[in-house]
Amino acid sequence: MSEKHIWEISKHNKNVFLDTKKILGNWCTSCDFIKINHVEFDKTKHTIDNLNLYNKLIITHSDKGCEFQGKMFPVERVNCKDMSGAGDTFISGLVCEYIRTKDQSQAINFAQDCATKVVQKLGVCTI
């Protein structure tokens, strides 16, 4: 999806969750939540301060959990067999639980539980 499409969608809709590999820019300031992993965060952190995006970022830190609005959400340590699909599972669980509860903390915990189950299996799988 192009940056222009993301901008248009987020400008005209509520509850827009973004999961992107792109360097963050003005085009994502209307998104409600932005999920990035710690590697992606390191690549784009130089743009975040100028855009005031910290309160929208959900930064995943693999087996350490994730960070949202300065709070760490730890995750249960498990035997990781395969990371394939963990990020997609996380964002899917996050959106589903947030739509159901409107509680971001509860949605993050649910998403982490989902991703934790996936990484314990080989290959891309469902939970």
Tab-separated table of C-alpha atoms in Angstrom:
chain	number	residue	atom	x	y	z
A	1	MET	CA	0.000	0.000	0.000
A	2	SER	CA	1.384	3.414	-0.852
A	3	GLU	CA	2.021	6.122	1.708
A	4	LYS	CA	-0.680	8.217	-0.009
A	5	HIS	CA	-3.226	5.415	0.399
A	6	ILE	CA	-2.318	4.983	4.079
A	7	TRP	CA	-2.668	8.738	4.618
A	8	GLU	CA	-6.101	8.847	2.951
A	9	ILE	CA	-7.407	5.805	4.818
A	10	SER	CA	-6.177	6.982	8.204
A	11	LYS	CA	-7.372	10.553	7.661
A	12	HIS	CA	-10.961	9.421	7.021
A	13	ASN	CA	-11.314	6.463	9.413
A	14	LYS	CA	-11.041	5.627	13.103
A	15	ASN	CA	-9.196	2.720	14.665
A	16	VAL	CA	-6.517	2.527	11.980
A	17	PHE	CA	-3.746	0.096	12.944
A	18	LEU	CA	-0.560	0.307	10.894
A	19	ASP	CA	2.054	-2.434	10.632
A	20	THR	CA	4.711	-1.330	8.176
A	21	LYS	CA	8.347	-1.780	7.297
A	22	LYS	CA	8.519	1.778	5.919
A	23	ILE	CA	10.368	4.665	7.531
A	24	LEU	CA	7.614	6.560	9.344
A	25	GLY	CA	6.679	9.971	7.996
A	26	ASN	CA	3.899	12.576	7.866
A	27	TRP	CA	1.779	10.085	5.948
A	28	CYS	CA	1.153	8.002	9.105
A	29	THR	CA	0.369	10.730	11.652
A	30	SER	CA	-3.389	10.090	11.416
A	31	CYS	CA	-3.050	6.374	12.200
A	32	ASP	CA	-4.322	5.497	15.657
A	33	PHE	CA	-1.788	2.754	16.431
A	34	ILE	CA	1.505	1.894	14.758
A	35	LYS	CA	3.093	-1.506	15.399
A	36	ILE	CA	6.794	-1.816	14.640
A	37	ASN	CA	9.467	-4.142	15.918
A	38	HIS	CA	12.600	-2.918	17.685
A	39	VAL	CA	14.744	-3.223	14.538
A	40	GLU	CA	12.259	-1.134	12.525
A	41	PHE	CA	12.093	1.360	15.398
A	42	ASP	CA	15.875	1.825	15.314
A	43	LYS	CA	15.694	2.561	11.571
A	44	THR	CA	12.932	5.173	11.898
A	45	LYS	CA	13.425	6.716	15.348
A	46	HIS	CA	15.030	9.808	13.806
A	47	THR	CA	11.618	10.748	12.333
A	48	ILE	CA	9.469	9.925	15.363
A	49	ASP	CA	10.310	12.916	17.573
A	50	ASN	CA	9.469	15.455	14.869
A	51	LEU	CA	6.150	13.738	14.117
A	52	ASN	CA	4.995	13.226	17.725
A	53	LEU	CA	4.311	9.518	17.162
A	54	TYR	CA	5.521	7.980	20.450
A	55	ASN	CA	2.025	7.702	21.937
A	56	LYS	CA	0.872	5.696	18.898
A	57	LEU	CA	3.799	3.260	18.749
A	58	ILE	CA	3.599	-0.332	19.856
A	59	ILE	CA	7.193	-1.531	19.701
A	60	THR	CA	7.692	-5.284	19.873
A	61	HIS	CA	10.905	-6.550	21.466
A	62	SER	CA	10.744	-10.281	20.616
A	63	ASP	CA	11.001	-12.375	23.786
A	64	LYS	CA	11.142	-9.284	26.001
A	65	GLY	CA	7.548	-8.284	25.197
A	66	CYS	CA	6.492	-4.941	23.819
A	67	GLU	CA	6.396	-1.286	24.732
A	68	PHE	CA	3.466	1.114	24.502
A	69	GLN	CA	3.467	4.698	25.777
A	70	GLY	CA	6.562	4.104	27.890
A	71	LYS	CA	5.192	0.977	29.555
A	72	MET	CA	6.751	-2.442	29.007
A	73	PHE	CA	4.416	-5.379	28.598
A	74	PRO	CA	6.521	-8.438	29.412
A	75	VAL	CA	5.825	-11.752	27.728
A	76	GLU	CA	6.132	-15.290	29.019
A	77	ARG	CA	9.413	-16.913	27.982
A	78	VAL	CA	8.809	-19.992	25.876
A	79	ASN	CA	10.797	-22.388	23.716
A	80	CYS	CA	10.797	-20.586	20.353
A	81	LYS	CA	10.835	-22.944	17.381
A	82	ASP	CA	10.006	-20.517	14.561
A	83	MET	CA	9.316	-16.760	14.401
A	84	SER	CA	7.439	-17.076	11.088
A	85	GLY	CA	4.116	-15.291	11.330
A	86	ALA	CA	4.627	-13.942	14.855
A	87	GLY	CA	4.292	-10.290	13.834
A	88	ASP	CA	1.214	-10.929	11.706
A	89	THR	CA	-0.335	-12.932	14.533
A	90	PHE	CA	0.459	-10.132	16.977
A	91	ILE	CA	-1.214	-7.403	14.909
A	92	SER	CA	-4.218	-9.632	14.169
A	93	GLY	CA	-4.725	-10.446	17.840
A	94	LEU	CA	-4.212	-6.810	18.793
A	95	VAL	CA	-6.857	-5.517	16.391
A	96	CYS	CA	-9.394	-8.228	17.229
A	97	GLU	CA	-9.112	-7.769	20.993
A	98	TYR	CA	-9.064	-3.972	20.785
A	99	ILE	CA	-12.235	-3.944	18.675
A	100	ARG	CA	-13.847	-6.307	21.183
A	101	THR	CA	-12.782	-4.527	24.395
A	102	LYS	CA	-11.593	-1.000	23.464
A	103	ASP	CA	-8.809	-1.615	26.009
A	104	GLN	CA	-5.315	-1.202	24.555
A	105	SER	CA	-3.510	-2.908	27.449
A	106	GLN	CA	-5.804	-5.913	27.293
A	107	ALA	CA	-5.393	-6.040	23.510
A	108	ILE	CA	-1.593	-5.968	23.802
A	109	ASN	CA	-1.593	-8.795	26.340
A	110	PHE	CA	-3.924	-10.856	24.145
A	111	ALA	CA	-1.767	-10.217	21.064
A	112	GLN	CA	1.343	-11.307	22.928
A	113	ASP	CA	-0.377	-14.484	24.094
A	114	CYS	CA	-1.322	-15.257	20.484
A	115	ALA	CA	2.192	-14.624	19.172
A	116	THR	CA	3.690	-16.687	21.994
A	117	LYS	CA	1.626	-19.679	20.889
A	118	VAL	CA	2.691	-19.299	17.264
A	119	VAL	CA	6.436	-19.157	17.911
A	120	GLN	CA	6.289	-22.492	19.714
A	121	LYS	CA	5.292	-24.249	16.479
A	122	LEU	CA	7.284	-24.932	13.325
A	123	GLY	CA	6.359	-22.961	10.212
A	124	VAL	CA	3.478	-20.589	9.696
A	125	CYS	CA	0.477	-21.859	11.622
A	126	THR	CA	-2.849	-20.857	13.111
A	127	ILE	CA	-3.704	-20.681	16.782
